[in-house]
């Protein structure tokens, strides 16, 4: 019986460690040929010996298990590097079928203390990085669709975060970037639907090197037990969204961690007020919005903090 991703090729960004590594390994396990992207050059290990770049280490891990993989160490926040990444996939495997955008960094600070560079760097790597790769991948799929005269196989899996849903106070840059990624995802899903391409976003909760200071209060697993925040809880959902089985799943946002997947609904209109005349005056707005918000708790905002309490039943 063929594997679900047999004959397909994939890019996973930020795949040298943590969540991206788990996702790349899962896609390879399901049969995909993988381009493992992670920004970084060869360095030195703990003994002082030369070590290969993290992307190459993961690619070698896939090859050792019998899969197909190649490493790419370019920075996806660089437009030309992202183009080269997609070109590597199409050149190596003949086409690109799956794009998993995972690369990111943290520069946490309160909004009143944040530097311009801390803002710019996070927006650049997360949001621009997602756009850059999506731009070149989507152009590839559009060209293939025009050449074939019909839909093609294409999957985009983007990485958002609960931080944007809950309004993480110490992460204005990260929350803004992750919210932007959801907008990018839904726009991409709408634009590429006619070409046969799906685009979805996940909000994973995983204990990785990037988040080791974020999840300090969640405790460690008991000996022999899988960490509830292990990246391995997230990777299977990415594998599913990348597969033919998910052909009807697009424009969706899913929270995933610890043996749980939650599908989030789109925002709903809570109330509507119409002006008595052609347009509102200040006085009329104060008369209708004042009582409305006067009866609401000040803690009831657009932020969906309840997602932080989601867990496996």
Coordinates of C-alpha atoms in Angstrom, one line a residue:
X1 CA 0.0 0.0 0.0
X2 CA 1.6 3.3 -1.0
X3 CA 2.3 5.9 1.6
X4 CA 0.0 8.9 1.6
X5 CA 2.7 11.4 0.5
X6 CA 4.5 9.0 -1.9
X7 CA 5.6 10.9 -5.0
X8 CA 5.2 14.3 -3.5
X9 CA 7.8 16.8 -2.5
X10 CA 7.8 19.2 0.4
X11 CA 9.6 22.2 1.9
X12 CA 9.7 22.7 5.6
X13 CA 11.2 25.9 6.9
X14 CA 12.9 26.3 10.2
X15 CA 13.3 22.5 10.2
X16 CA 16.8 22.2 11.7
X17 CA 15.4 21.7 15.2
X18 CA 12.2 21.4 17.3
X19 CA 8.8 21.6 15.6
X20 CA 10.1 22.0 12.1
X21 CA 12.4 19.0 12.5
X22 CA 9.5 16.8 13.7
X23 CA 7.4 18.0 10.8
X24 CA 10.1 17.3 8.3
X25 CA 10.6 13.8 9.7
X26 CA 6.9 13.1 9.7
X27 CA 6.4 14.2 6.0
X28 CA 9.4 12.0 5.1
X29 CA 7.9 9.1 7.1
X30 CA 4.7 9.5 5.1
X31 CA 6.6 9.3 1.8
X32 CA 7.5 12.9 0.8
X33 CA 10.8 14.0 -0.5
X34 CA 11.8 16.9 1.7
X35 CA 13.8 20.1 1.4
X36 CA 14.9 20.8 4.9
X37 CA 15.4 24.6 5.4
X38 CA 17.0 26.2 8.4
X39 CA 19.1 29.3 8.5
X40 CA 22.5 28.6 9.8
X41 CA 26.0 27.4 8.8
X42 CA 28.1 24.5 10.0
X43 CA 29.5 25.1 13.5
X44 CA 31.2 23.3 16.4
X45 CA 29.7 20.7 18.7
X46 CA 30.2 20.5 22.4
X47 CA 33.6 18.8 22.0
X48 CA 34.9 21.5 19.7
X49 CA 34.7 19.3 16.6
X50 CA 33.2 20.7 13.4
X51 CA 29.5 19.9 13.0
X52 CA 27.2 20.2 10.0
X53 CA 24.5 22.8 9.8
X54 CA 21.2 21.7 11.6
X55 CA 19.4 21.5 8.2
X56 CA 21.9 19.1 6.9
X57 CA 21.7 17.0 10.1
X58 CA 18.0 16.6 9.7
X59 CA 18.3 15.8 6.0
X60 CA 20.9 13.2 6.8
X61 CA 18.5 11.7 9.4
X62 CA 15.8 11.4 6.8
X63 CA 18.2 9.8 4.3
X64 CA 19.5 7.4 6.9
X65 CA 15.9 6.2 7.4
X66 CA 15.6 5.5 3.7
X67 CA 13.9 8.8 2.7
X68 CA 14.9 11.6 0.3
X69 CA 16.0 14.9 1.6
X70 CA 18.2 17.9 0.8
X71 CA 19.3 20.8 3.0
X72 CA 18.9 24.5 2.4
X73 CA 20.5 27.0 4.8
X74 CA 19.1 30.3 3.3
X75 CA 17.2 32.9 5.2
X76 CA 13.5 32.8 4.2
X77 CA 13.0 36.4 5.3
X78 CA 15.2 37.2 2.3
X79 CA 13.1 37.4 -0.8
X80 CA 15.8 36.0 -3.2
X81 CA 16.7 33.3 -0.8
X82 CA 13.1 32.2 -0.6
X83 CA 13.0 32.0 -4.3
X84 CA 16.1 29.9 -4.4
X85 CA 14.5 27.6 -1.9
X86 CA 11.5 26.9 -4.1
X87 CA 13.8 26.6 -7.1
X88 CA 15.9 24.0 -5.2
X89 CA 12.8 21.9 -4.5
X90 CA 11.5 22.1 -8.1
X91 CA 15.0 21.5 -9.5
X92 CA 15.7 18.5 -7.2
X93 CA 12.3 16.9 -7.3
X94 CA 10.8 18.2 -10.5
X95 CA 8.0 20.0 -8.8
X96 CA 6.8 21.3 -5.4
X97 CA 3.7 19.9 -3.8
X98 CA 3.8 20.9 -0.1
X99 CA 5.0 24.1 1.7
X100 CA 5.2 24.1 5.5
X101 CA 6.2 27.5 6.8
X102 CA 7.6 27.2 10.3
X103 CA 10.6 29.4 10.6
X104 CA 10.5 32.0 13.4
X105 CA 12.3 33.8 16.2
X106 CA 11.3 35.4 19.5
X107 CA 12.2 38.8 20.7
X108 CA 9.8 39.1 23.7
X109 CA 9.3 42.5 25.4
X110 CA 6.5 44.7 26.5
X111 CA 5.3 47.1 23.9
X112 CA 6.5 50.1 25.9
X113 CA 10.0 48.7 26.0
X114 CA 10.4 47.1 22.6
X115 CA 13.1 48.4 20.2
X116 CA 12.5 48.9 16.6
X117 CA 14.8 46.1 15.7
X118 CA 13.0 43.7 18.0
X119 CA 9.8 44.6 16.2
X120 CA 11.2 44.5 12.7
X121 CA 13.2 41.2 13.1
X122 CA 10.2 39.2 14.3
X123 CA 7.8 40.6 11.7
X124 CA 10.5 40.0 9.0
X125 CA 11.2 36.3 9.9
X126 CA 7.7 35.2 10.6
X127 CA 5.3 37.3 8.5
X128 CA 7.6 38.2 5.6
X129 CA 9.2 34.8 5.6
X130 CA 5.8 33.2 5.2
X131 CA 4.9 35.5 2.4
X132 CA 8.2 35.1 0.6
X133 CA 8.0 31.3 0.3
X134 CA 4.3 31.4 -0.4
X135 CA 4.8 33.9 -3.2
X136 CA 7.2 31.7 -5.1
X137 CA 5.4 28.4 -4.4
X138 CA 2.0 29.9 -5.5
X139 CA 3.6 31.2 -8.7
X140 CA 4.9 27.7 -9.4
X141 CA 1.5 26.1 -8.8
X142 CA -0.3 28.7 -11.0
X143 CA 2.2 28.1 -13.8
X144 CA 1.7 24.4 -13.6
X145 CA -2.1 24.8 -13.5
X146 CA -2.0 27.0 -16.6
X147 CA 0.2 24.5 -18.4
X148 CA -2.0 21.5 -17.6
X149 CA -5.3 23.3 -18.0
X150 CA -6.6 22.2 -14.7
X151 CA -6.0 22.0 -10.9
X152 CA -2.7 20.8 -9.5
X153 CA -1.6 19.4 -6.2
X154 CA -0.6 22.1 -3.7
X155 CA -0.6 22.3 0.1
X156 CA 0.4 25.2 2.3
X157 CA 0.6 24.8 6.1
X158 CA 1.4 28.0 7.9
X159 CA 2.3 28.4 11.6
X160 CA 0.4 30.9 13.6
X161 CA 0.1 30.9 17.4
X162 CA -2.2 31.2 20.4
X163 CA -0.3 34.4 21.2
X164 CA -2.3 36.3 18.6
X165 CA -5.6 34.8 19.7
X166 CA -5.1 35.5 23.4
X167 CA -3.3 38.9 23.0
X168 CA 0.0 37.9 24.6
X169 CA 1.0 41.0 26.6
X170 CA 4.8 40.4 26.4
X171 CA 4.8 39.6 22.7
X172 CA 3.3 42.4 20.7
X173 CA 5.7 41.7 17.7
X174 CA 5.1 38.0 17.8
X175 CA 1.3 38.3 18.3
X176 CA 1.1 40.8 15.4
X177 CA 3.1 38.6 13.1
X178 CA 1.1 35.5 13.9
X179 CA -2.2 37.4 13.4
X180 CA -0.9 38.5 10.0
X181 CA -0.1 35.0 9.1
X182 CA -3.7 34.0 9.6
X183 CA -4.7 36.8 7.2
X184 CA -2.1 35.7 4.7
X185 CA -3.4 32.1 5.0
X186 CA -7.1 32.9 4.4
X187 CA -6.1 35.2 1.5
X188 CA -3.9 32.5 0.0
X189 CA -6.6 29.9 0.4
X190 CA -9.1 32.2 -1.5
X191 CA -6.6 33.0 -4.3
X192 CA -5.3 29.5 -4.9
X193 CA -8.5 27.5 -4.6
X194 CA -9.2 27.5 -8.3
X195 CA -5.7 26.0 -8.9
X196 CA -6.4 23.1 -6.6
X197 CA -4.2 24.4 -3.8
X198 CA -5.2 24.5 -0.1
X199 CA -3.8 26.7 2.6
X200 CA -4.3 26.3 6.3
X201 CA -2.8 27.6 9.5
X202 CA -2.0 25.8 12.8
X203 CA -1.5 27.2 16.3
X204 CA 0.9 24.6 17.8
X205 CA 2.0 24.5 21.4
X206 CA 5.3 22.8 21.6
X207 CA 8.3 22.8 24.0
X208 CA 11.3 23.7 21.7
X209 CA 14.5 25.6 22.0
X210 CA 12.6 28.8 21.0
X211 CA 9.9 28.4 23.6
X212 CA 11.9 26.9 26.5
X213 CA 11.3 30.1 28.5
X214 CA 7.6 30.3 27.6
X215 CA 6.4 26.9 28.9
X216 CA 8.4 26.7 32.1
X217 CA 5.2 26.3 34.2
X218 CA 4.0 23.2 32.4
X219 CA 6.3 20.8 34.2
X220 CA 8.2 17.8 32.8
X221 CA 6.7 14.5 31.7
X222 CA 7.1 11.4 33.9
X223 CA 9.9 8.9 32.9
X224 CA 8.8 7.0 29.9
X225 CA 6.0 9.3 29.0
X226 CA 5.8 11.6 26.0
X227 CA 5.9 15.3 26.9
X228 CA 2.4 16.7 26.4
X229 CA 4.2 19.6 24.7
X230 CA 6.4 17.5 22.5
X231 CA 6.6 18.6 18.8
X232 CA 5.6 15.0 17.9
X233 CA 2.0 15.8 18.9
X234 CA 1.9 18.5 16.2
X235 CA 3.7 16.8 13.3
X236 CA 0.8 14.3 12.4
X237 CA -1.6 17.2 11.9
X238 CA 0.8 18.8 9.4
X239 CA 1.1 15.4 7.7
X240 CA -2.6 15.2 7.4
X241 CA -3.1 18.7 6.1
X242 CA -0.4 18.0 3.5
X243 CA -2.1 14.9 2.3
X244 CA -4.7 14.1 -0.4
X245 CA -7.1 13.2 2.4
X246 CA -7.3 17.0 3.3
X247 CA -8.4 18.2 -0.1
X248 CA -11.5 19.8 1.3
X249 CA -9.7 21.5 4.2
X250 CA -8.7 25.0 3.3
X251 CA -8.7 28.5 4.9
X252 CA -8.9 26.9 8.4
X253 CA -7.2 27.6 11.7
X254 CA -6.5 24.7 14.1
X255 CA -5.0 24.6 17.5
X256 CA -2.9 21.5 18.2
X257 CA -0.9 20.2 21.2
X258 CA -0.8 17.2 23.6
X259 CA -3.1 14.8 21.8
X260 CA -5.7 17.4 21.0
X261 CA -6.8 19.3 17.8
X262 CA -9.3 22.1 18.1
X263 CA -10.9 23.7 15.0
X264 CA -11.5 27.5 15.5
X265 CA -14.5 29.2 14.1
X266 CA -14.3 32.5 12.3
X267 CA -15.3 35.7 14.2
X268 CA -19.0 36.4 14.5
X269 CA -20.8 39.7 14.6
X270 CA -21.8 40.3 18.2
X271 CA -24.0 43.3 17.6
X272 CA -25.0 45.9 15.0
X273 CA -26.3 49.4 15.5
X274 CA -27.7 51.5 12.6
X275 CA -27.8 55.3 12.6
X276 CA -31.2 57.0 12.8
X277 CA -30.2 59.3 9.9
X278 CA -27.7 59.0 7.1
X279 CA -24.7 58.8 9.4
X280 CA -23.9 58.6 13.1
X281 CA -23.1 61.6 15.3
X282 CA -20.9 61.4 18.3
X283 CA -23.9 61.8 20.6
X284 CA -25.8 59.0 18.9
X285 CA -22.8 56.6 19.1
X286 CA -22.4 57.5 22.8
X287 CA -26.1 56.7 23.3
X288 CA -25.9 53.2 21.7
X289 CA -22.4 52.0 22.4
X290 CA -22.2 53.4 25.9
X291 CA -25.0 51.2 27.3
X292 CA -23.8 48.2 25.3
X293 CA -20.3 48.3 26.7
X294 CA -21.6 49.3 30.1
X295 CA -23.2 45.9 30.4
X296 CA -20.1 44.0 29.3
X297 CA -17.1 42.9 31.4
X298 CA -14.0 44.9 30.5
X299 CA -12.2 41.6 30.3
X300 CA -14.5 40.5 27.4
X301 CA -12.4 41.7 24.4
X302 CA -11.6 40.4 21.0
X303 CA -8.8 38.4 22.5
X304 CA -9.8 34.7 22.9
X305 CA -8.0 33.8 26.1
X306 CA -10.1 30.7 26.5
X307 CA -8.0 28.9 23.9
X308 CA -5.2 28.8 26.4
X309 CA -7.2 26.4 28.6
X310 CA -7.8 23.9 25.8
X311 CA -6.5 20.4 26.6
X312 CA -7.1 16.8 25.8
X313 CA -10.3 15.6 27.6

